[in-house]
Amino acid sequence: MVKPKYNRVLIKLSGEALAGERGVGIDILTVQKMAAEIAEVQAAGVQIALVIGGGNLWRGEPAAAAGMDRVQADYTGMLGTVMNALVMADSLQQAGVDTRVQTAIPMNQVAEPFVRGRALRHLEKGRIVIFGAGTGSPYFSTDTTAALRAAEIEAEAILMAKNGVDGVYNSDPRKNADAIKFDELTHRDLLNKGLAVMDSTASSLSMDNDIDLVVFNMNEAGNIRRVVFGEQIGTTVSNNSQKEK
Ligand code: UDP
């Protein structure tokens, strides 16, 4: 039997991935489809933690630009990520995987508070852990949350599931037909070239903690499995890329 490449991964889903065709809000059928795919990979013996963004519901920055207090706007965004986490947890449970939500802002009636040791224990027991409410602090993103939690749980890689984009390009492939895709990159290249994969805080955290990133298209069924089993898809970002294309 082919063994997975990774034993423990953190999957980062943007909030938009939960919106399906609608583009905003939560489309339950889309979430259930994703959950089934994640459950299948978990069944292969891979420990999985999830960080889900909130951009399908709310983003702090534009609300602040429109005049809202930034901190209040960011707390609103963090609460949005908890809604996404609860819906995904339900779908994973229904797909047969024991799942726990841990939030960076305590809300004990709804979810467990984030406790690293407990998260590790859940993972070891084969439960999926979803980290909600971001880092718990304003001015951060869920990409930074993913980098932080991945370091804390010693994940081998962050799987950055993108909505419709199949890797990292030298320019936006949706705007530029000549955009070139990178198969491999270093974290430093990502920062130096200003490639918009994740924000710079998340990027430098991944670099400093030597966490690999695999950027791939979530909209293609079976891709999580492909990445976890080491198929070369998307773009791999690490500290020691051998080649750049
Ligand atoms: N957010 C925050 N601190 C965090 C994580 C998220 O303040 O540690 C807020 C921020 O307002 C952000 C929103 O939550 O705009 C939604 O998260 P994000 O934009 O990262 O979601 P994604 O783009 O991945 O869907």
PDB file of N, CA and C in Angstrom, residues 12-87:
ATOM      1  N   LYS A  12      -5.221  24.801   5.230  1.00  0.00           N
ATOM      2  CA  LYS A  12      -5.794  26.144   5.313  1.00  0.00           C
ATOM      3  C   LYS A  12      -6.797  26.320   4.171  1.00  0.00           C
ATOM      4  N   LEU A  13      -8.041  26.510   4.522  1.00  0.00           N
ATOM      5  CA  LEU A  13      -9.079  26.774   3.524  1.00  0.00           C
ATOM      6  C   LEU A  13      -9.474  28.232   3.612  1.00  0.00           C
ATOM      7  N   SER A  14      -9.553  28.902   2.488  1.00  0.00           N
ATOM      8  CA  SER A  14     -10.058  30.275   2.561  1.00  0.00           C
ATOM      9  C   SER A  14     -11.557  30.182   2.789  1.00  0.00           C
ATOM     10  N   GLY A  15     -12.124  31.202   3.417  1.00  0.00           N
ATOM     11  CA  GLY A  15     -13.558  31.204   3.659  1.00  0.00           C
ATOM     12  C   GLY A  15     -14.343  31.036   2.364  1.00  0.00           C
ATOM     13  N   GLU A  16     -13.807  31.636   1.290  1.00  0.00           N
ATOM     14  CA  GLU A  16     -14.502  31.575  -0.003  1.00  0.00           C
ATOM     15  C   GLU A  16     -14.697  30.146  -0.505  1.00  0.00           C
ATOM     16  N   ALA A  17     -13.826  29.255  -0.077  1.00  0.00           N
ATOM     17  CA  ALA A  17     -13.943  27.853  -0.503  1.00  0.00           C
ATOM     18  C   ALA A  17     -15.260  27.244  -0.014  1.00  0.00           C
ATOM     19  N   LEU A  18     -15.846  27.828   1.020  1.00  0.00           N
ATOM     20  CA  LEU A  18     -17.091  27.297   1.585  1.00  0.00           C
ATOM     21  C   LEU A  18     -18.324  27.897   0.914  1.00  0.00           C
ATOM     22  N   ALA A  19     -18.086  28.893   0.086  1.00  0.00           N
ATOM     23  CA  ALA A  19     -19.214  29.618  -0.501  1.00  0.00           C
ATOM     24  C   ALA A  19     -19.724  28.964  -1.784  1.00  0.00           C
ATOM     25  N   GLY A  20     -18.908  28.090  -2.381  1.00  0.00           N
ATOM     26  CA  GLY A  20     -19.307  27.430  -3.635  1.00  0.00           C
ATOM     27  C   GLY A  20     -19.554  28.446  -4.731  1.00  0.00           C
ATOM     28  N   GLU A  21     -20.477  28.110  -5.611  1.00  0.00           N
ATOM     29  CA  GLU A  21     -20.799  28.969  -6.764  1.00  0.00           C
ATOM     30  C   GLU A  21     -21.278  30.359  -6.343  1.00  0.00           C
ATOM     31  N   ARG A  22     -21.894  30.411  -5.171  1.00  0.00           N
ATOM     32  CA  ARG A  22     -22.504  31.675  -4.743  1.00  0.00           C
ATOM     33  C   ARG A  22     -21.480  32.783  -4.483  1.00  0.00           C
ATOM     34  N   GLY A  23     -20.265  32.361  -4.107  1.00  0.00           N
ATOM     35  CA  GLY A  23     -19.205  33.354  -3.881  1.00  0.00           C
ATOM     36  C   GLY A  23     -19.214  33.987  -2.499  1.00  0.00           C
ATOM     37  N   VAL A  24     -20.367  34.040  -1.866  1.00  0.00           N
ATOM     38  CA  VAL A  24     -20.436  34.559  -0.489  1.00  0.00           C
ATOM     39  C   VAL A  24     -21.282  33.615   0.367  1.00  0.00           C
ATOM     40  N   GLY A  25     -21.141  33.755   1.675  1.00  0.00           N
ATOM     41  CA  GLY A  25     -21.921  32.923   2.593  1.00  0.00           C
ATOM     42  C   GLY A  25     -21.415  31.492   2.630  1.00  0.00           C
ATOM     43  N   ILE A  26     -22.240  30.602   3.144  1.00  0.00           N
ATOM     44  CA  ILE A  26     -21.833  29.206   3.278  1.00  0.00           C
ATOM     45  C   ILE A  26     -22.792  28.335   2.470  1.00  0.00           C
ATOM     46  N   ASP A  27     -22.233  27.560   1.569  1.00  0.00           N
ATOM     47  CA  ASP A  27     -23.045  26.623   0.803  1.00  0.00           C
ATOM     48  C   ASP A  27     -22.827  25.233   1.405  1.00  0.00           C
ATOM     49  N   ILE A  28     -23.835  24.749   2.066  1.00  0.00           N
ATOM     50  CA  ILE A  28     -23.686  23.523   2.856  1.00  0.00           C
ATOM     51  C   ILE A  28     -23.274  22.321   1.996  1.00  0.00           C
ATOM     52  N   LEU A  29     -23.782  22.249   0.760  1.00  0.00           N
ATOM     53  CA  LEU A  29     -23.428  21.115  -0.103  1.00  0.00           C
ATOM     54  C   LEU A  29     -21.939  21.153  -0.475  1.00  0.00           C
ATOM     55  N   THR A  30     -21.424  22.380  -0.682  1.00  0.00           N
ATOM     56  CA  THR A  30     -19.993  22.535  -0.977  1.00  0.00           C
ATOM     57  C   THR A  30     -19.166  22.089   0.224  1.00  0.00           C
ATOM     58  N   VAL A  31     -19.598  22.486   1.408  1.00  0.00           N
ATOM     59  CA  VAL A  31     -18.860  22.108   2.626  1.00  0.00           C
ATOM     60  C   VAL A  31     -18.879  20.585   2.793  1.00  0.00           C
ATOM     61  N   GLN A  32     -20.038  19.988   2.542  1.00  0.00           N
ATOM     62  CA  GLN A  32     -20.130  18.528   2.696  1.00  0.00           C
ATOM     63  C   GLN A  32     -19.220  17.792   1.720  1.00  0.00           C
ATOM     64  N   LYS A  33     -19.119  18.328   0.502  1.00  0.00           N
ATOM     65  CA  LYS A  33     -18.241  17.710  -0.502  1.00  0.00           C
ATOM     66  C   LYS A  33     -16.777  17.781  -0.053  1.00  0.00           C
ATOM     67  N   MET A  34     -16.400  18.959   0.460  1.00  0.00           N
ATOM     68  CA  MET A  34     -15.018  19.127   0.937  1.00  0.00           C
ATOM     69  C   MET A  34     -14.748  18.224   2.132  1.00  0.00           C
ATOM     70  N   ALA A  35     -15.736  18.151   3.020  1.00  0.00           N
ATOM     71  CA  ALA A  35     -15.577  17.330   4.224  1.00  0.00           C
ATOM     72  C   ALA A  35     -15.360  15.864   3.847  1.00  0.00           C
ATOM     73  N   ALA A  36     -16.095  15.396   2.830  1.00  0.00           N
ATOM     74  CA  ALA A  36     -15.960  13.994   2.418  1.00  0.00           C
ATOM     75  C   ALA A  36     -14.540  13.738   1.921  1.00  0.00           C
ATOM     76  N   GLU A  37     -13.982  14.726   1.211  1.00  0.00           N
ATOM     77  CA  GLU A  37     -12.627  14.580   0.678  1.00  0.00           C
ATOM     78  C   GLU A  37     -11.590  14.575   1.809  1.00  0.00           C
ATOM     79  N   ILE A  38     -11.798  15.462   2.761  1.00  0.00           N
ATOM     80  CA  ILE A  38     -10.872  15.542   3.902  1.00  0.00           C
ATOM     81  C   ILE A  38     -10.964  14.262   4.742  1.00  0.00           C
ATOM     82  N   ALA A  39     -12.197  13.766   4.908  1.00  0.00           N
ATOM     83  CA  ALA A  39     -12.402  12.539   5.697  1.00  0.00           C
ATOM     84  C   ALA A  39     -11.691  11.352   5.045  1.00  0.00           C
ATOM     85  N   GLU A  40     -11.697  11.328   3.726  1.00  0.00           N
ATOM     86  CA  GLU A  40     -11.057  10.221   3.004  1.00  0.00           C
ATOM     87  C   GLU A  40      -9.546  10.220   3.256  1.00  0.00           C
ATOM     88  N   VAL A  41      -8.959  11.404   3.271  1.00  0.00           N
ATOM     89  CA  VAL A  41      -7.512  11.516   3.509  1.00  0.00           C
ATOM     90  C   VAL A  41      -7.190  11.158   4.959  1.00  0.00           C
ATOM     91  N   GLN A  42      -8.051  11.586   5.851  1.00  0.00           N
ATOM     92  CA  GLN A  42      -7.861  11.271   7.274  1.00  0.00           C
ATOM     93  C   GLN A  42      -7.907   9.751   7.476  1.00  0.00           C
ATOM     94  N   ALA A  43      -8.790   9.084   6.729  1.00  0.00           N
ATOM     95  CA  ALA A  43      -8.935   7.632   6.862  1.00  0.00           C
ATOM     96  C   ALA A  43      -7.665   6.898   6.426  1.00  0.00           C
ATOM     97  N   ALA A  44      -6.823   7.567   5.636  1.00  0.00           N
ATOM     98  CA  ALA A  44      -5.549   6.957   5.208  1.00  0.00           C
ATOM     99  C   ALA A  44      -4.508   7.058   6.323  1.00  0.00           C
ATOM    100  N   GLY A  45      -4.878   7.615   7.452  1.00  0.00           N
ATOM    101  CA  GLY A  45      -3.983   7.651   8.609  1.00  0.00           C
ATOM    102  C   GLY A  45      -3.237   8.965   8.786  1.00  0.00           C
ATOM    103  N   VAL A  46      -3.687  10.006   8.096  1.00  0.00           N
ATOM    104  CA  VAL A  46      -3.011  11.301   8.204  1.00  0.00           C
ATOM    105  C   VAL A  46      -3.691  12.137   9.291  1.00  0.00           C
ATOM    106  N   GLN A  47      -2.887  12.725  10.162  1.00  0.00           N
ATOM    107  CA  GLN A  47      -3.448  13.614  11.184  1.00  0.00           C
ATOM    108  C   GLN A  47      -3.700  14.983  10.545  1.00  0.00           C
ATOM    109  N   ILE A  48      -4.917  15.473  10.734  1.00  0.00           N
ATOM    110  CA  ILE A  48      -5.307  16.708  10.031  1.00  0.00           C
ATOM    111  C   ILE A  48      -5.850  17.761  10.995  1.00  0.00           C
ATOM    112  N   ALA A  49      -5.270  18.957  10.882  1.00  0.00           N
ATOM    113  CA  ALA A  49      -5.834  20.126  11.553  1.00  0.00           C
ATOM    114  C   ALA A  49      -6.284  21.085  10.458  1.00  0.00           C
ATOM    115  N   LEU A  50      -7.294  21.866  10.763  1.00  0.00           N
ATOM    116  CA  LEU A  50      -7.842  22.787   9.763  1.00  0.00           C
ATOM    117  C   LEU A  50      -7.888  24.205  10.307  1.00  0.00           C
ATOM    118  N   VAL A  51      -7.538  25.155   9.443  1.00  0.00           N
ATOM    119  CA  VAL A  51      -7.814  26.562   9.734  1.00  0.00           C
ATOM    120  C   VAL A  51      -8.664  27.057   8.565  1.00  0.00           C
ATOM    121  N   ILE A  52      -9.809  27.629   8.887  1.00  0.00           N
ATOM    122  CA  ILE A  52     -10.689  28.124   7.832  1.00  0.00           C
ATOM    123  C   ILE A  52     -10.812  29.643   7.979  1.00  0.00           C
ATOM    124  N   GLY A  53     -10.665  30.338   6.871  1.00  0.00           N
ATOM    125  CA  GLY A  53     -10.777  31.797   6.893  1.00  0.00           C
ATOM    126  C   GLY A  53     -12.214  32.246   7.107  1.00  0.00           C
ATOM    127  N   GLY A  54     -12.460  33.507   6.885  1.00  0.00           N
ATOM    128  CA  GLY A  54     -13.803  34.034   7.098  1.00  0.00           C
ATOM    129  C   GLY A  54     -14.241  34.980   5.998  1.00  0.00           C
ATOM    130  N   GLY A  55     -13.432  35.043   4.934  1.00  0.00           N
ATOM    131  CA  GLY A  55     -13.672  36.008   3.867  1.00  0.00           C
ATOM    132  C   GLY A  55     -15.000  35.843   3.134  1.00  0.00           C
ATOM    133  N   ASN A  56     -15.632  34.675   3.252  1.00  0.00           N
ATOM    134  CA  ASN A  56     -16.955  34.465   2.649  1.00  0.00           C
ATOM    135  C   ASN A  56     -18.043  35.208   3.422  1.00  0.00           C
ATOM    136  N   LEU A  57     -17.715  35.617   4.651  1.00  0.00           N
ATOM    137  CA  LEU A  57     -18.708  36.277   5.504  1.00  0.00           C
ATOM    138  C   LEU A  57     -18.335  37.731   5.792  1.00  0.00           C
ATOM    139  N   TRP A  58     -17.036  37.962   6.003  1.00  0.00           N
ATOM    140  CA  TRP A  58     -16.627  39.292   6.490  1.00  0.00           C
ATOM    141  C   TRP A  58     -15.125  39.414   6.406  1.00  0.00           C
ATOM    142  N   ARG A  59     -14.654  40.596   6.072  1.00  0.00           N
ATOM    143  CA  ARG A  59     -13.222  40.897   6.195  1.00  0.00           C
ATOM    144  C   ARG A  59     -13.081  42.215   6.927  1.00  0.00           C
ATOM    145  N   GLY A  60     -12.142  42.264   7.857  1.00  0.00           N
ATOM    146  CA  GLY A  60     -11.990  43.442   8.696  1.00  0.00           C
ATOM    147  C   GLY A  60     -11.502  44.665   7.948  1.00  0.00           C
ATOM    148  N   GLU A  61     -10.536  44.459   7.055  1.00  0.00           N
ATOM    149  CA  GLU A  61      -9.872  45.607   6.420  1.00  0.00           C
ATOM    150  C   GLU A  61     -10.818  46.506   5.605  1.00  0.00           C
ATOM    151  N   PRO A  62     -11.620  45.922   4.698  1.00  0.00           N
ATOM    152  CA  PRO A  62     -12.534  46.788   3.949  1.00  0.00           C
ATOM    153  C   PRO A  62     -13.565  47.483   4.842  1.00  0.00           C
ATOM    154  N   ALA A  63     -13.995  46.792   5.895  1.00  0.00           N
ATOM    155  CA  ALA A  63     -14.972  47.418   6.802  1.00  0.00           C
ATOM    156  C   ALA A  63     -14.316  48.618   7.489  1.00  0.00           C
ATOM    157  N   ALA A  64     -13.028  48.456   7.836  1.00  0.00           N
ATOM    158  CA  ALA A  64     -12.309  49.562   8.480  1.00  0.00           C
ATOM    159  C   ALA A  64     -12.122  50.711   7.484  1.00  0.00           C
ATOM    160  N   ALA A  65     -11.824  50.346   6.218  1.00  0.00           N
ATOM    161  CA  ALA A  65     -11.649  51.386   5.194  1.00  0.00           C
ATOM    162  C   ALA A  65     -12.938  52.180   5.011  1.00  0.00           C
ATOM    163  N   ALA A  66     -14.074  51.520   5.266  1.00  0.00           N
ATOM    164  CA  ALA A  66     -15.370  52.203   5.118  1.00  0.00           C
ATOM    165  C   ALA A  66     -15.753  52.975   6.376  1.00  0.00           C
ATOM    166  N   GLY A  67     -14.850  52.985   7.367  1.00  0.00           N
ATOM    167  CA  GLY A  67     -15.083  53.838   8.527  1.00  0.00           C
ATOM    168  C   GLY A  67     -15.299  53.120   9.847  1.00  0.00           C
ATOM    169  N   MET A  68     -15.373  51.779   9.810  1.00  0.00           N
ATOM    170  CA  MET A  68     -15.587  51.039  11.063  1.00  0.00           C
ATOM    171  C   MET A  68     -14.285  50.977  11.858  1.00  0.00           C
ATOM    172  N   ASP A  69     -14.389  50.922  13.153  1.00  0.00           N
ATOM    173  CA  ASP A  69     -13.214  50.736  13.997  1.00  0.00           C
ATOM    174  C   ASP A  69     -12.541  49.415  13.621  1.00  0.00           C
ATOM    175  N   ARG A  70     -11.226  49.446  13.347  1.00  0.00           N
ATOM    176  CA  ARG A  70     -10.533  48.274  12.813  1.00  0.00           C
ATOM    177  C   ARG A  70     -10.585  47.076  13.763  1.00  0.00           C
ATOM    178  N   VAL A  71     -10.396  47.357  15.036  1.00  0.00           N
ATOM    179  CA  VAL A  71     -10.359  46.244  15.995  1.00  0.00           C
ATOM    180  C   VAL A  71     -11.728  45.557  16.063  1.00  0.00           C
ATOM    181  N   GLN A  72     -12.761  46.365  16.123  1.00  0.00           N
ATOM    182  CA  GLN A  72     -14.125  45.813  16.149  1.00  0.00           C
ATOM    183  C   GLN A  72     -14.403  45.029  14.864  1.00  0.00           C
ATOM    184  N   ALA A  73     -13.935  45.565  13.741  1.00  0.00           N
ATOM    185  CA  ALA A  73     -14.142  44.908  12.446  1.00  0.00           C
ATOM    186  C   ALA A  73     -13.417  43.561  12.407  1.00  0.00           C
ATOM    187  N   ASP A  74     -12.224  43.524  12.988  1.00  0.00           N
ATOM    188  CA  ASP A  74     -11.462  42.277  12.989  1.00  0.00           C
ATOM    189  C   ASP A  74     -12.089  41.238  13.928  1.00  0.00           C
ATOM    190  N   TYR A  75     -12.599  41.675  15.062  1.00  0.00           N
ATOM    191  CA  TYR A  75     -13.292  40.711  15.932  1.00  0.00           C
ATOM    192  C   TYR A  75     -14.502  40.117  15.216  1.00  0.00           C
ATOM    193  N   THR A  76     -15.184  40.951  14.445  1.00  0.00           N
ATOM    194  CA  THR A  76     -16.330  40.461  13.671  1.00  0.00           C
ATOM    195  C   THR A  76     -15.853  39.369  12.700  1.00  0.00           C
ATOM    196  N   GLY A  77     -14.720  39.623  12.066  1.00  0.00           N
ATOM    197  CA  GLY A  77     -14.151  38.643  11.136  1.00  0.00           C
ATOM    198  C   GLY A  77     -13.791  37.339  11.840  1.00  0.00           C
ATOM    199  N   MET A  78     -13.220  37.468  13.016  1.00  0.00           N
ATOM    200  CA  MET A  78     -12.840  36.249  13.761  1.00  0.00           C
ATOM    201  C   MET A  78     -14.071  35.423  14.105  1.00  0.00           C
ATOM    202  N   LEU A  79     -15.170  36.098  14.446  1.00  0.00           N
ATOM    203  CA  LEU A  79     -16.410  35.357  14.737  1.00  0.00           C
ATOM    204  C   LEU A  79     -16.916  34.644  13.488  1.00  0.00           C
ATOM    205  N   GLY A  80     -16.718  35.261  12.329  1.00  0.00           N
ATOM    206  CA  GLY A  80     -17.104  34.623  11.069  1.00  0.00           C
ATOM    207  C   GLY A  80     -16.378  33.291  10.881  1.00  0.00           C
ATOM    208  N   THR A  81     -15.112  33.266  11.247  1.00  0.00           N
ATOM    209  CA  THR A  81     -14.347  32.011  11.068  1.00  0.00           C
ATOM    210  C   THR A  81     -14.918  30.909  11.970  1.00  0.00           C
ATOM    211  N   VAL A  82     -15.505  31.308  13.091  1.00  0.00           N
ATOM    212  CA  VAL A  82     -16.091  30.291  13.984  1.00  0.00           C
ATOM    213  C   VAL A  82     -17.340  29.693  13.334  1.00  0.00           C
ATOM    214  N   MET A  83     -18.136  30.515  12.671  1.00  0.00           N
ATOM    215  CA  MET A  83     -19.311  29.982  11.951  1.00  0.00           C
ATOM    216  C   MET A  83     -18.859  28.945  10.928  1.00  0.00           C
ATOM    217  N   ASN A  84     -17.845  29.296  10.160  1.00  0.00           N
ATOM    218  CA  ASN A  84     -17.334  28.349   9.157  1.00  0.00           C
ATOM    219  C   ASN A  84     -16.837  27.060   9.817  1.00  0.00           C
ATOM    220  N   ALA A  85     -16.143  27.220  10.950  1.00  0.00           N
ATOM    221  CA  ALA A  85     -15.588  26.051  11.650  1.00  0.00           C
ATOM    222  C   ALA A  85     -16.704  25.124  12.132  1.00  0.00           C
ATOM    223  N   LEU A  86     -17.778  25.702  12.646  1.00  0.00           N
ATOM    224  CA  LEU A  86     -18.873  24.869  13.164  1.00  0.00           C
ATOM    225  C   LEU A  86     -19.565  24.100  12.049  1.00  0.00           C
ATOM    226  N   VAL A  87     -19.755  24.767  10.908  1.00  0.00           N
ATOM    227  CA  VAL A  87     -20.418  24.088   9.794  1.00  0.00           C
ATOM    228  C   VAL A  87     -19.528  22.956   9.267  1.00  0.00           C
TER     229      VAL A  87
END
